[in-house]
Amino acid sequence: MFDEKTLEEARKLQEQWDQAVAKYERDFSSKTNSGIPIKPVYTPSDIQDIDYEKDMGMPGAYPYMRSNYPLHYQFQPWINQPVHGYGLPEDTRERMDALTKAGMEGYFGGRSYNLVWDYPGYFGIDPDEPDAEGYIGKDGVSCNTVEDIGRMLDGMDLAKNNIVLINGDTLPMFAIYIAYAESQGVPRADLRGNTMNWVFTAWYAPNFMWETEDALKLATDNIYFCVNEIPRWNHTNIQGHAISETGADAIHQMSFCLATAIAVADSCKAAGLDPDKFMTGIGFQIAQGNDFFEYICMFRAWRKLWASIAHDRYGCTRPAAMHLRTHTNTSCFELIKQQPLNNIIRSAYHAMGAALSGTTAMQIPAYDEPIGIPTEESAVITLRTQQILLHETGVTRVSDPLAGSYYVEWLTRRMEEEGKKVLKEIEDAGGFVKAHKEGMLARVLRKGCDQWREEIDTGERIVVGWNKYATEEDLKVKAFRPDPEVARLSTERLKDYKARRDQAKTDAALNGVVVACERLKKGEWGHVMPACIEAAKAKATAGEISKALRKVMKWGPEYNVMLKF
Amino acid sequence: MSKNGIPRVLLVKHWIDIHDRGLRLIASRCKNAGFEVVYASYSQPDEVVKMAVQEDVDVIGMSFFTSAYEAHLPKVMKGLKENNMDHVMVVLGGVIPDEDHDMLKTQGVREIYGAGSNINGFIELIKAEVKK
């Protein structure tokens, strides 16, 4: 990176610096949140081995460490993608319209509606089932049928706007969305948006959805369908944010996501799909947390590692197939209940880090989330945080603005090395599926979570307003509450919907889903999603389609996992 | 009742409530404090009562991510009473708005914990109140 003369000067100047700090007689070294030892200063000597062209390159050039694109925010700002969803579909529509009015923007004049389902919707449970009690429309929208989704999206240009469907079992609601779009005369090939497709794992809990291998088959079949029928759809979201929330540091968030994506891509390749086509639909939901520089360096290393995996392991040649698509979801576990307005400041730093990392979409949790689900006011503040960052701070003027910093380049290199190390450990353990099923990954997360709290309780880690500068003031922020009538209304609507359908036709279509799953089990790809869409058109509910899938695909371990210790 | 003076703690969460970071942390701290811990998911509130009876616990910790406590808690409290388990200490954790605390305590909840609560306080409460 530097000529011999510069390096010689750097060594001399370093000696002078060493002498200057010797008088303090203290060790000023520290550690990142991932535990990487950090010196108090960095110089050209620390990055002399880096080859500018091969290891870094220009933004928009392989290995894409600096950016996916030659120009980024100068040309096209990141997508505002705040998550929203509560109550009935029309309640959520109100929030969608409020965010639109507040200036939420996506790419090229479209918008991205990041819609979250309630817990029952997440797990394929209809509101009329006992397990839904207490959860209907609470932490997301209660939306279970083609009519429901119409109540939420009525009049919207589905070919222009991105619709992001955040729910767990993915396929049933995706099918319902496609059935709705086609009923409005929008061909499925014109749709754009995201499904989660994370059916193969729930990092955060003892409960899985489908058992890992069957789940991976379903995820792959969804990708098979998208590649062939909805080429612009972002079919898969690898959930780094959840891994982080469960206890992963930056190194493990990145590595566990990459290992997950490799498992998905291996499965797609085995199904005969072309990596240059399916890789473009895989995205990563990335947490940006408190350790400002470490997360930026993680991000840069992550882009590079993913590009090299796409290139070397899958032989991709299209740049789009090597790009790391990112939706930043800034840290939630680092927001606290005490003095909650401080969370706005925390999230602003996280968002600044994400912008300096070159993310492509952003979601910031609301300051009142440790108290309840966001109010309209707090949801709009998350959007304002992004808008202030974009229009007032000037961080968007230059691509990869921190490049060339001795510290940033050194730490990016270290993140890359640490990431490769963890990936190798997972490969050596038999790959992601085995490591996941045997609990190897979960153990790392639990340990990370325990350690974080231990550091707070001992005062080693300072959290302002919690273990330092704490006050005894009463909490002034009140929790937002969706309409308590939602559960009753949603259940009545479902009953009415079922009463108005041709039951024999619905039953036959649901049986078609079962048959398609049986074919999937035999290795015949591409039949499950079309069958789910037919079921949705025959007025099957999301819960009913989910249960049809479960008749063949093995649903995860029994819910009542009991651990004794 | 606890055997050999060791408190037995049942920690539960509904199976679709995936935010378990807090409850797992509590499990690990209870274990470190020397308590016997049963950690489980449930589908219907009566299963919590069944597990409490079967495992003969002294404490039940229920965790909720913002919802369902108002639906599940009364059923658990009623079930405990019917099974002569009134002595069991019930505590809640999660994102439970302060405005609901009085209502829950009136139903017999001993304490409610949330983000940033003092975990050692919870451990001490169990040590002090579980009858040996």
XYZ file of C-alpha atoms in Angstrom:
697
model
C 0.000 0.000 0.000
C 2.912 2.364 0.735
C 6.441 2.802 -0.621
C 9.468 2.016 1.524
C 10.165 5.716 2.203
C 6.698 6.284 3.696
C 6.956 3.158 5.805
C 10.369 4.178 7.106
C 8.972 7.600 8.052
C 6.007 5.933 9.688
C 8.307 3.813 11.843
C 10.300 6.853 12.935
C 7.209 8.870 13.731
C 5.787 5.938 15.653
C 8.902 5.856 17.828
C 8.408 9.533 18.635
C 4.779 8.863 19.479
C 5.770 5.927 21.707
C 8.079 8.235 23.626
C 5.378 10.878 23.915
C 2.900 8.484 25.508
C 5.448 6.617 27.656
C 5.116 9.299 30.336
C 1.529 8.233 31.071
C 2.834 4.870 32.341
C -0.458 3.204 31.477
C -1.685 0.676 28.944
C -4.158 2.397 26.643
C -5.024 -0.655 24.574
C -8.644 -1.835 24.537
C -10.945 -4.352 22.881
C -13.838 -4.173 20.455
C -17.194 -5.636 21.514
C -16.207 -8.789 19.609
C -13.017 -8.989 21.645
C -10.486 -7.879 19.015
C -7.532 -6.161 20.774
C -7.176 -2.541 19.695
C -4.126 -0.282 19.948
C -4.595 3.410 20.763
C -3.285 4.491 17.335
C -2.793 3.050 13.827
C -0.265 3.980 11.131
C 0.662 3.008 7.563
C 2.711 0.127 8.992
C -0.498 -1.611 10.128
C -1.882 -1.874 6.607
C 1.286 -2.179 4.548
C 0.333 -5.707 3.384
C -2.958 -4.594 1.878
C -2.927 -4.573 -1.915
C -5.117 -1.677 -2.998
C -6.371 -3.173 -6.239
C -6.752 -6.793 -5.165
C -7.895 -6.363 -1.544
C -9.894 -3.145 -1.777
C -10.415 -1.733 -5.252
C -12.806 1.012 -6.242
C -16.452 1.173 -5.179
C -18.505 -0.897 -7.594
C -15.622 -3.226 -8.512
C -14.932 -6.754 -7.300
C -14.511 -7.661 -4.419
C -17.070 -4.902 -3.687
C -15.623 -4.236 -0.248
C -16.094 -0.496 -0.684
C -19.550 -0.523 -2.211
C -21.761 -2.490 -4.561
C -21.967 0.519 -6.845
C -19.519 3.007 -8.386
C -21.802 5.777 -7.118
C -24.214 5.167 -4.282
C -25.956 7.783 -2.164
C -24.819 10.581 -4.510
C -27.074 8.898 -7.065
C -29.636 7.011 -5.025
C -30.097 7.261 -1.234
C -30.781 4.180 0.876
C -34.388 2.973 1.034
C -36.379 4.099 4.083
C -37.767 0.828 5.322
C -39.327 1.300 8.774
C -41.148 -1.802 9.979
C -44.843 -1.329 10.689
C -47.894 -3.431 11.359
C -50.553 -3.651 14.084
C -54.251 -4.178 14.569
C -56.495 -4.792 11.574
C -55.190 -4.376 8.022
C -56.822 -0.944 7.791
C -55.054 0.147 11.015
C -51.754 -0.793 9.432
C -52.788 1.050 6.264
C -53.201 4.182 8.391
C -49.615 3.829 9.588
C -48.423 3.156 6.021
C -50.113 6.355 4.864
C -48.731 8.323 7.819
C -45.196 7.223 6.939
C -45.791 8.018 3.270
C -47.010 11.479 4.249
C -43.910 11.894 6.410
C -41.738 11.399 3.329
C -40.779 7.703 3.423
C -38.985 6.962 0.130
C -37.660 3.940 -1.715
C -35.889 3.560 -5.023
C -36.907 5.515 -8.112
C -40.093 7.059 -6.786
C -41.453 3.825 -5.293
C -41.733 3.056 -1.624
C -40.950 0.024 0.471
C -43.634 -1.042 2.922
C -42.010 -3.228 5.535
C -45.086 -4.997 6.892
C -44.906 -7.156 9.985
C -47.498 -9.813 10.876
C -48.736 -10.606 14.364
C -47.395 -13.702 16.136
C -50.220 -15.999 15.040
C -49.666 -14.850 11.455
C -45.978 -15.553 11.883
C -46.614 -19.184 12.731
C -49.524 -20.013 10.434
C -52.189 -19.757 13.133
C -55.569 -18.257 12.219
C -57.280 -15.905 14.705
C -59.989 -18.492 15.444
C -57.480 -20.989 16.870
C -56.862 -21.212 20.647
C -53.140 -20.469 20.314
C -53.921 -17.042 18.854
C -55.623 -15.822 22.032
C -54.031 -12.676 23.392
C -51.799 -12.138 20.382
C -54.200 -11.090 17.617
C -53.108 -7.835 15.963
C -50.836 -6.984 18.885
C -47.235 -7.096 17.697
C -48.072 -6.960 14.019
C -51.047 -6.929 11.708
C -53.783 -9.558 11.825
C -54.065 -10.294 8.105
C -55.100 -13.773 7.065
C -56.886 -13.780 3.728
C -56.877 -12.283 0.232
C -59.599 -9.879 1.396
C -57.526 -8.815 4.402
C -54.488 -8.023 2.286
C -56.789 -6.049 -0.023
C -57.908 -3.952 2.958
C -54.263 -3.100 3.575
C -53.073 -2.500 0.007
C -56.194 -1.142 -1.669
C -55.379 1.208 -4.551
C -51.634 0.806 -4.257
C -49.409 0.449 -7.337
C -48.002 -3.022 -6.722
C -45.672 -2.918 -9.711
C -43.992 0.245 -8.431
C -43.896 -0.214 -4.659
C -41.969 -2.854 -2.744
C -44.135 -4.930 -0.457
C -42.150 -6.653 2.277
C -43.992 -9.536 3.925
C -42.516 -10.195 7.365
C -43.878 -13.463 8.649
C -42.396 -16.722 9.662
C -43.749 -19.516 7.525
C -43.539 -17.287 4.411
C -45.202 -19.348 1.682
C -48.903 -19.089 2.662
C -48.943 -15.296 2.964
C -46.786 -14.883 -0.148
C -49.334 -17.002 -2.026
C -52.177 -14.872 -0.660
C -50.357 -11.711 -1.743
C -49.840 -13.046 -5.291
C -53.485 -14.148 -5.496
C -54.522 -10.631 -4.438
C -52.198 -8.936 -6.948
C -53.503 -11.096 -9.784
C -57.082 -10.335 -8.755
C -56.162 -6.673 -9.261
C -54.789 -7.378 -12.727
C -51.107 -7.161 -11.774
C -49.139 -10.088 -13.249
C -46.925 -11.850 -10.723
C -43.825 -11.191 -12.841
C -44.255 -7.441 -12.211
C -44.269 -7.737 -8.418
C -41.369 -6.481 -6.352
C -40.676 -6.850 -2.704
C -39.368 -9.321 -0.161
C -40.314 -12.526 1.516
C -38.403 -13.661 4.569
C -38.016 -17.327 3.598
C -36.290 -17.952 6.914
C -38.409 -21.019 7.612
C -35.341 -23.126 8.276
C -34.464 -21.497 11.520
C -35.690 -19.341 14.331
C -32.554 -18.192 16.049
C -34.250 -16.568 18.912
C -36.205 -19.364 20.445
C -36.441 -23.035 21.280
C -39.176 -23.273 18.695
C -38.458 -23.903 15.088
C -41.035 -23.847 12.368
C -40.321 -26.743 10.110
C -37.632 -29.206 11.008
C -34.389 -27.969 9.470
C -33.990 -30.205 6.378
C -37.649 -30.016 5.353
C -37.628 -26.290 5.988
C -34.637 -25.826 3.736
C -36.531 -27.738 1.032
C -39.494 -25.361 1.367
C -37.215 -22.319 1.277
C -35.491 -23.691 -1.819
C -38.794 -24.413 -3.526
C -39.886 -20.841 -2.884
C -36.661 -19.626 -4.500
C -37.210 -22.028 -7.405
C -40.626 -20.473 -7.959
C -39.346 -16.883 -7.705
C -36.399 -17.411 -10.058
C -38.761 -18.813 -12.683
C -41.805 -16.622 -12.187
C -40.992 -13.416 -10.259
C -37.421 -12.602 -11.227
C -37.251 -9.243 -9.414
C -38.562 -10.586 -6.122
C -36.132 -10.655 -3.188
C -37.016 -14.119 -2.017
C -34.720 -14.648 0.954
C -33.765 -12.529 3.936
C -30.919 -13.857 6.072
C -31.680 -12.587 9.551
C -28.500 -11.076 10.993
C -30.466 -8.704 13.178
C -32.127 -11.570 15.056
C -28.794 -13.333 15.443
C -27.402 -10.147 16.927
C -30.407 -9.654 19.206
C -29.964 -13.218 20.445
C -26.397 -12.553 21.549
C -24.013 -12.568 18.576
C -21.190 -10.067 18.383
C -20.343 -8.463 15.020
C -18.024 -11.296 13.950
C -20.611 -13.990 14.674
C -23.498 -12.049 13.175
C -21.599 -11.851 9.905
C -20.233 -15.406 9.926
C -23.464 -17.122 11.012
C -25.354 -15.240 8.297
C -22.836 -16.217 5.669
C -22.987 -19.855 6.805
C -26.798 -19.739 6.608
C -26.690 -18.209 3.133
C -24.220 -20.880 2.005
C -26.642 -23.597 3.173
C -29.465 -21.962 1.197
C -27.308 -21.453 -1.901
C -25.963 -25.029 -1.766
C -29.527 -26.272 -1.618
C -30.549 -24.097 -4.601
C -27.582 -25.282 -6.610
C -28.471 -28.890 -5.828
C -31.993 -28.137 -7.087
C -30.452 -27.199 -10.408
C -30.829 -23.429 -10.146
C -28.318 -21.058 -11.735
C -26.399 -19.104 -9.051
C -26.252 -16.030 -11.294
C -30.042 -15.992 -11.102
C -30.896 -17.033 -7.540
C -28.118 -15.162 -5.710
C -29.621 -11.806 -6.708
C -32.656 -12.511 -4.529
C -30.755 -13.252 -1.315
C -30.471 -10.312 1.066
C -29.163 -9.783 4.573
C -30.867 -7.986 7.450
C -27.960 -6.510 9.326
C -27.809 -5.108 12.845
C -25.677 -2.008 13.355
C -24.904 -1.629 17.034
C -22.957 0.340 19.579
C -19.380 -0.439 18.579
C -19.312 2.217 15.862
C -16.157 1.323 13.946
C -16.384 -2.419 14.453
C -19.810 -2.581 12.780
C -18.646 -0.431 9.863
C -15.623 -2.684 9.366
C -17.834 -5.780 9.704
C -20.031 -4.412 6.943
C -17.129 -3.771 4.577
C -15.620 -7.203 5.263
C -19.060 -8.806 4.841
C -19.471 -7.335 1.331
C -16.068 -8.656 0.386
C -16.565 -12.146 1.854
C -19.977 -12.551 0.218
C -18.628 -11.471 -3.174
C -15.757 -13.922 -2.916
C -18.117 -16.741 -1.862
C -20.415 -15.942 -4.812
C -17.461 -15.824 -7.177
C -15.291 -18.678 -5.909
C -17.814 -21.138 -4.489
C -20.722 -20.607 -6.897
C -18.934 -19.317 -9.994
C -21.131 -16.234 -10.290
C -20.198 -13.830 -13.051
C -22.981 -11.226 -12.845
C -22.062 -8.351 -10.503
C -25.628 -8.330 -9.142
C -25.153 -11.951 -8.047
C -22.065 -10.981 -6.044
C -23.533 -7.896 -4.360
C -24.378 -7.983 -0.678
C -27.959 -6.721 -0.511
C -28.488 -5.186 2.879
C -31.354 -4.033 4.970
C -29.948 -2.432 8.084
C -32.050 -2.921 11.178
C -30.236 -0.950 13.834
C -29.778 -2.511 17.254
C -32.789 -3.067 19.515
C -31.252 -4.831 22.514
C -29.019 -1.839 23.154
C -32.054 0.421 23.598
C -33.258 0.583 27.198
C -36.361 1.397 29.162
C -34.724 3.912 31.485
C -34.663 7.510 30.183
C -36.107 6.238 26.896
C -35.607 9.444 24.905
C -31.875 8.651 24.987
C -32.685 5.791 22.613
C -33.222 8.335 19.824
C -29.590 9.385 20.232
C -28.348 5.787 20.324
C -30.236 4.891 17.165
C -28.953 7.977 15.388
C -25.361 6.821 15.969
C -26.249 3.328 14.760
C -27.863 4.818 11.653
C -24.839 7.021 11.007
C -22.684 3.875 11.154
C -24.966 2.141 8.657
C -24.783 5.095 6.261
C -20.986 5.178 6.519
C -21.032 1.422 5.800
C -23.006 1.948 2.596
C -26.192 0.067 3.425
C -28.973 -0.174 0.830
C -32.032 0.044 3.093
C -32.628 1.139 6.655
C -34.961 0.530 9.551
C -34.510 2.112 12.959
C -36.411 0.908 16.030
C -38.503 3.511 17.786
C -37.283 4.905 21.117
C -40.359 3.562 22.916
C -39.919 -0.081 21.879
C -38.622 -1.154 25.317
C -42.023 0.097 26.567
C -44.389 -1.137 23.864
C -44.972 -1.096 20.127
C -44.291 2.295 18.512
C -46.737 5.185 18.471
C -47.210 7.089 15.216
C -45.086 9.888 16.646
C -42.165 7.625 17.575
C -42.404 5.782 14.227
C -42.136 9.094 12.379
C -39.096 10.064 14.506
C -37.277 6.953 13.209
C -37.924 8.232 9.708
C -36.806 11.757 10.647
C -33.569 10.283 12.010
C -32.861 8.888 8.537
C -33.896 12.103 6.811
C -31.660 14.274 9.002
C -28.767 11.920 8.329
C -29.424 12.067 4.583
C -30.046 15.777 4.136
C -28.169 17.555 6.917
C -24.942 15.747 7.811
C -23.206 15.508 4.437
C -22.171 11.866 5.000
C -23.601 10.970 1.585
C -21.202 13.069 -0.499
C -18.467 10.452 -0.892
C -18.557 6.704 -1.503
C -17.033 4.633 1.311
C -15.832 7.802 3.070
C -13.823 6.033 5.789
C -11.660 4.096 3.310
C -7.955 4.628 3.746
C -8.146 5.196 7.483
C -5.328 3.099 8.907
C -7.608 1.926 11.706
C -10.622 1.200 9.509
C -8.620 -0.718 6.914
C -6.758 -2.671 9.583
C -9.974 -3.563 11.433
C -11.786 -4.451 8.199
C -8.976 -6.888 7.433
C -9.235 -8.359 10.950
C -13.021 -8.796 10.602
C -12.457 -10.597 7.312
C -9.916 -12.939 8.927
C -12.129 -13.614 11.954
C -15.116 -14.246 9.693
C -13.215 -16.801 7.661
C -12.107 -18.502 10.872
C -15.696 -18.957 12.117
C -16.857 -20.110 8.667
C -14.163 -22.760 8.716
C -15.224 -23.915 12.197
C -18.770 -24.362 10.890
C -17.580 -26.216 7.765
C -15.418 -28.452 9.960
C -18.441 -29.195 12.149
C -20.286 -30.489 9.087
C -21.841 -27.273 7.778
C -24.613 -24.959 8.897
C -27.457 -27.480 9.148
C -25.498 -29.823 11.392
C -23.958 -27.030 13.482
C -27.390 -25.462 13.901
C -29.190 -28.685 14.804
C -26.541 -29.729 17.288
C -26.721 -26.396 19.074
C -23.208 -25.239 18.272
C -24.425 -21.866 16.992
C -26.995 -21.374 19.746
C -24.344 -21.942 22.424
C -22.274 -19.055 21.081
C -25.322 -16.790 21.156
C -26.358 -17.717 24.707
C -22.844 -17.126 25.941
C -22.714 -13.743 24.210
C -25.993 -12.707 25.772
C -24.982 -13.768 29.298
C -21.611 -12.078 28.990
C -23.107 -8.782 27.809
C -25.411 -8.594 30.810
C -22.667 -9.693 33.189
C -20.518 -6.790 31.987
C -23.369 -4.365 32.637
C -24.107 -5.758 36.084
C -20.445 -5.536 37.114
C -20.122 -2.029 35.669
C -17.454 -3.072 33.185
C -19.786 -1.944 30.383
C -21.413 1.426 30.883
C -24.982 2.052 29.753
C -26.038 5.648 30.303
C -29.188 5.959 32.391
C -28.987 2.343 33.518
C -25.773 1.593 35.410
C -24.458 5.181 35.266
C -26.315 8.515 35.510
C -29.432 6.632 36.587
C -32.361 8.665 37.875
C -35.410 7.775 39.919
C -37.872 9.633 37.714
C -41.146 8.010 36.771
C -41.435 6.859 33.199
C -43.307 9.537 31.254
C -43.679 7.601 28.017
C -46.899 5.619 27.766
C -47.266 2.422 25.766
C -49.182 2.442 22.498
C -52.140 0.035 22.415
C -53.956 -1.233 19.367
C -57.768 -1.295 19.482
C -58.843 -4.064 21.911
C -61.684 -4.955 19.519
C -59.210 -6.211 16.904
C -59.279 -9.845 18.071
C -63.068 -10.047 17.886
C -63.301 -8.260 14.535
C -60.545 -10.295 12.945
C -62.105 -13.572 14.115
C -65.551 -12.545 12.868
C -64.160 -11.578 9.501
C -62.492 -14.956 9.182
C -65.721 -16.751 10.012
C -67.617 -14.683 7.480
C -64.937 -15.269 4.822
C -65.152 -19.024 5.290
C -68.957 -18.948 5.175
C -68.932 -17.266 1.787
C -66.650 -19.732 0.011
C -67.198 -22.923 -1.944
C -65.868 -25.317 0.677
C -65.400 -28.242 -1.730
C -63.271 -26.054 -3.972
C -61.188 -24.857 -1.003
C -60.681 -28.414 0.258
C -59.598 -29.606 -3.188
C -57.096 -26.752 -3.507
C -55.704 -27.466 -0.030
C -55.301 -31.076 -1.019
C -53.334 -29.797 -4.009
C -50.880 -28.242 -1.542
C -50.464 -31.609 0.176
C -49.816 -33.322 -3.175
C -47.272 -30.639 -4.155
C -45.424 -31.175 -0.859
C -45.335 -34.911 -1.481
C -43.754 -34.201 -4.853
C -41.260 -31.870 -3.189
C -40.306 -34.675 -0.794
C -39.545 -36.802 -3.839
C -37.241 -34.117 -5.221
C -39.655 -32.533 -7.721
C -39.164 -28.806 -7.445
C -41.436 -25.900 -8.232
C -44.930 -27.168 -7.384
C -45.576 -25.965 -3.837
C -45.933 -22.219 -4.412
C -48.265 -22.602 -7.430
C -50.423 -24.955 -5.343
C -50.457 -22.464 -2.441
C -51.540 -19.696 -4.843
C -54.388 -21.866 -6.128
C -55.441 -22.497 -2.511
C -55.374 -18.758 -1.784
C -57.502 -18.125 -4.877
C -59.920 -20.793 -3.615
C -60.211 -18.686 -0.441
C -58.091 -20.823 1.854
C -56.759 -18.826 4.820
C -53.082 -18.451 5.691
C -53.484 -20.817 8.641
C -55.175 -23.442 6.491
C -52.441 -23.340 3.845
C -49.809 -23.559 6.562
C -51.488 -26.621 8.032
C -51.689 -28.269 4.609
C -47.921 -27.827 4.295
C -47.456 -29.325 7.747
C -49.291 -32.490 6.764
C -46.225 -33.471 4.751
C -43.337 -31.261 5.761
C -42.159 -32.048 9.259
C -43.088 -29.252 11.662
C -40.278 -28.449 14.074
C -39.699 -29.979 17.491
C -42.789 -30.145 19.682
C -43.538 -26.712 21.058
C -43.431 -27.861 24.635
C -39.706 -28.362 24.768
C -38.852 -28.739 28.426
C -35.320 -28.180 29.583
C -34.264 -28.937 33.125
C -31.141 -27.677 34.758
C -42.384 -27.192 48.166
C -38.662 -27.045 47.663
C -36.615 -30.082 48.456
C -33.465 -29.743 50.543
C -34.060 -26.012 50.714
C -33.370 -25.586 47.004
C -35.960 -23.356 45.291
C -37.562 -24.851 42.186
C -38.303 -22.319 39.462
C -40.484 -22.863 36.376
C -39.787 -20.399 33.565
C -42.285 -20.363 30.704
C -43.075 -18.644 27.457
C -45.806 -19.251 24.895
C -44.389 -21.164 21.947
C -45.117 -18.434 19.401
C -43.551 -15.697 21.551
C -40.042 -15.771 20.168
C -38.373 -13.016 22.193
C -36.666 -15.204 24.749
C -33.388 -13.405 25.423
C -34.539 -12.159 28.818
C -36.046 -15.424 30.002
C -32.973 -17.406 29.005
C -30.822 -14.962 30.902
C -33.008 -15.410 33.983
C -32.693 -19.193 33.583
C -28.955 -18.969 33.514
C -28.812 -16.644 36.561
C -31.197 -18.895 38.532
C -29.016 -21.852 37.743
C -25.918 -19.951 38.860
C -27.730 -19.099 42.103
C -28.131 -22.826 42.732
C -31.875 -23.047 42.029
C -33.438 -25.940 40.158
C -34.772 -24.605 36.886
C -37.392 -25.941 34.492
C -37.563 -23.956 31.237
C -40.503 -24.668 28.970
C -42.778 -23.490 26.181
C -46.533 -23.836 26.409
C -49.493 -23.688 24.092
C -52.394 -23.244 26.534
C -52.210 -21.656 30.008
C -53.462 -24.842 31.721
C -50.228 -26.530 30.653
C -48.328 -24.070 32.845
C -50.402 -25.179 35.825
C -49.867 -28.857 34.968
C -46.117 -28.374 34.745
C -46.084 -26.452 38.026
C -47.912 -29.299 39.762
C -45.866 -32.031 38.124
C -42.556 -30.332 38.877
C -43.693 -29.142 42.324
C -42.246 -25.683 41.824
C -42.036 -22.759 44.212
C -41.850 -20.016 41.625
C -43.343 -19.509 38.167
C -41.787 -16.901 35.883
C -43.859 -16.068 32.811
C -42.373 -14.004 30.018
C -44.419 -11.963 27.540
C -43.287 -9.835 24.657
C -45.875 -7.025 24.958
C -49.024 -9.126 24.794
C -51.168 -12.029 25.986
C -50.514 -11.689 29.729
C -53.992 -10.279 30.198
C -55.417 -13.410 28.533
C -53.111 -16.053 30.027
C -52.511 -14.876 33.588
C -56.066 -15.193 34.996
C -56.217 -18.786 33.730
C -52.926 -19.679 35.350
C -53.900 -18.063 38.678
C -57.259 -19.864 38.664
C -55.593 -23.194 37.839
C -53.075 -22.794 40.646
C -55.845 -22.126 43.125
C -57.810 -25.168 41.988
C -54.739 -27.324 42.457
C -53.940 -25.945 45.930
C -50.848 -24.266 44.552
C -51.668 -20.766 45.881
C -48.321 -20.674 47.660
C -46.453 -20.574 44.342
C -44.910 -17.183 43.674
C -45.826 -15.880 40.223
C -43.648 -13.258 38.582
C -43.905 -11.749 35.108
C -41.263 -10.379 32.777
C -41.058 -8.778 29.376
C -42.336 -5.576 27.836
C -45.254 -4.984 30.191
C -46.371 -1.348 30.391
C -46.202 0.219 33.872
C -49.885 1.166 33.598
C -50.789 -2.545 33.789
C -48.701 -3.403 36.855
C -51.372 -2.642 39.465
C -53.975 -4.679 37.599
C -51.607 -7.656 37.438
C -50.535 -7.376 41.069
C -54.172 -7.336 42.153
C -54.496 -10.736 40.498
C -51.676 -12.073 42.651
C -48.525 -11.385 40.654
C -45.683 -10.871 43.133
C -43.382 -8.816 40.911
C -43.020 -7.600 37.326
C -39.698 -7.278 35.594
C -38.749 -5.591 32.340
C -35.793 -4.361 30.332
C -33.066 -3.209 32.687
C -34.578 -4.752 35.832
C -32.295 -5.848 38.623
C -31.832 -9.609 38.189
C -30.063 -10.000 41.523
C -33.130 -8.473 43.133
C -35.197 -11.300 41.651
C -32.734 -13.912 42.929
C -32.788 -12.357 46.403
C -36.591 -12.226 46.389
C -36.757 -15.969 45.748
C -34.173 -16.720 48.424
C -36.087 -14.617 50.953
C -39.623 -15.748 50.219
C -39.515 -19.370 49.174
C -40.266 -21.388 52.283
C -37.595 -23.855 53.124
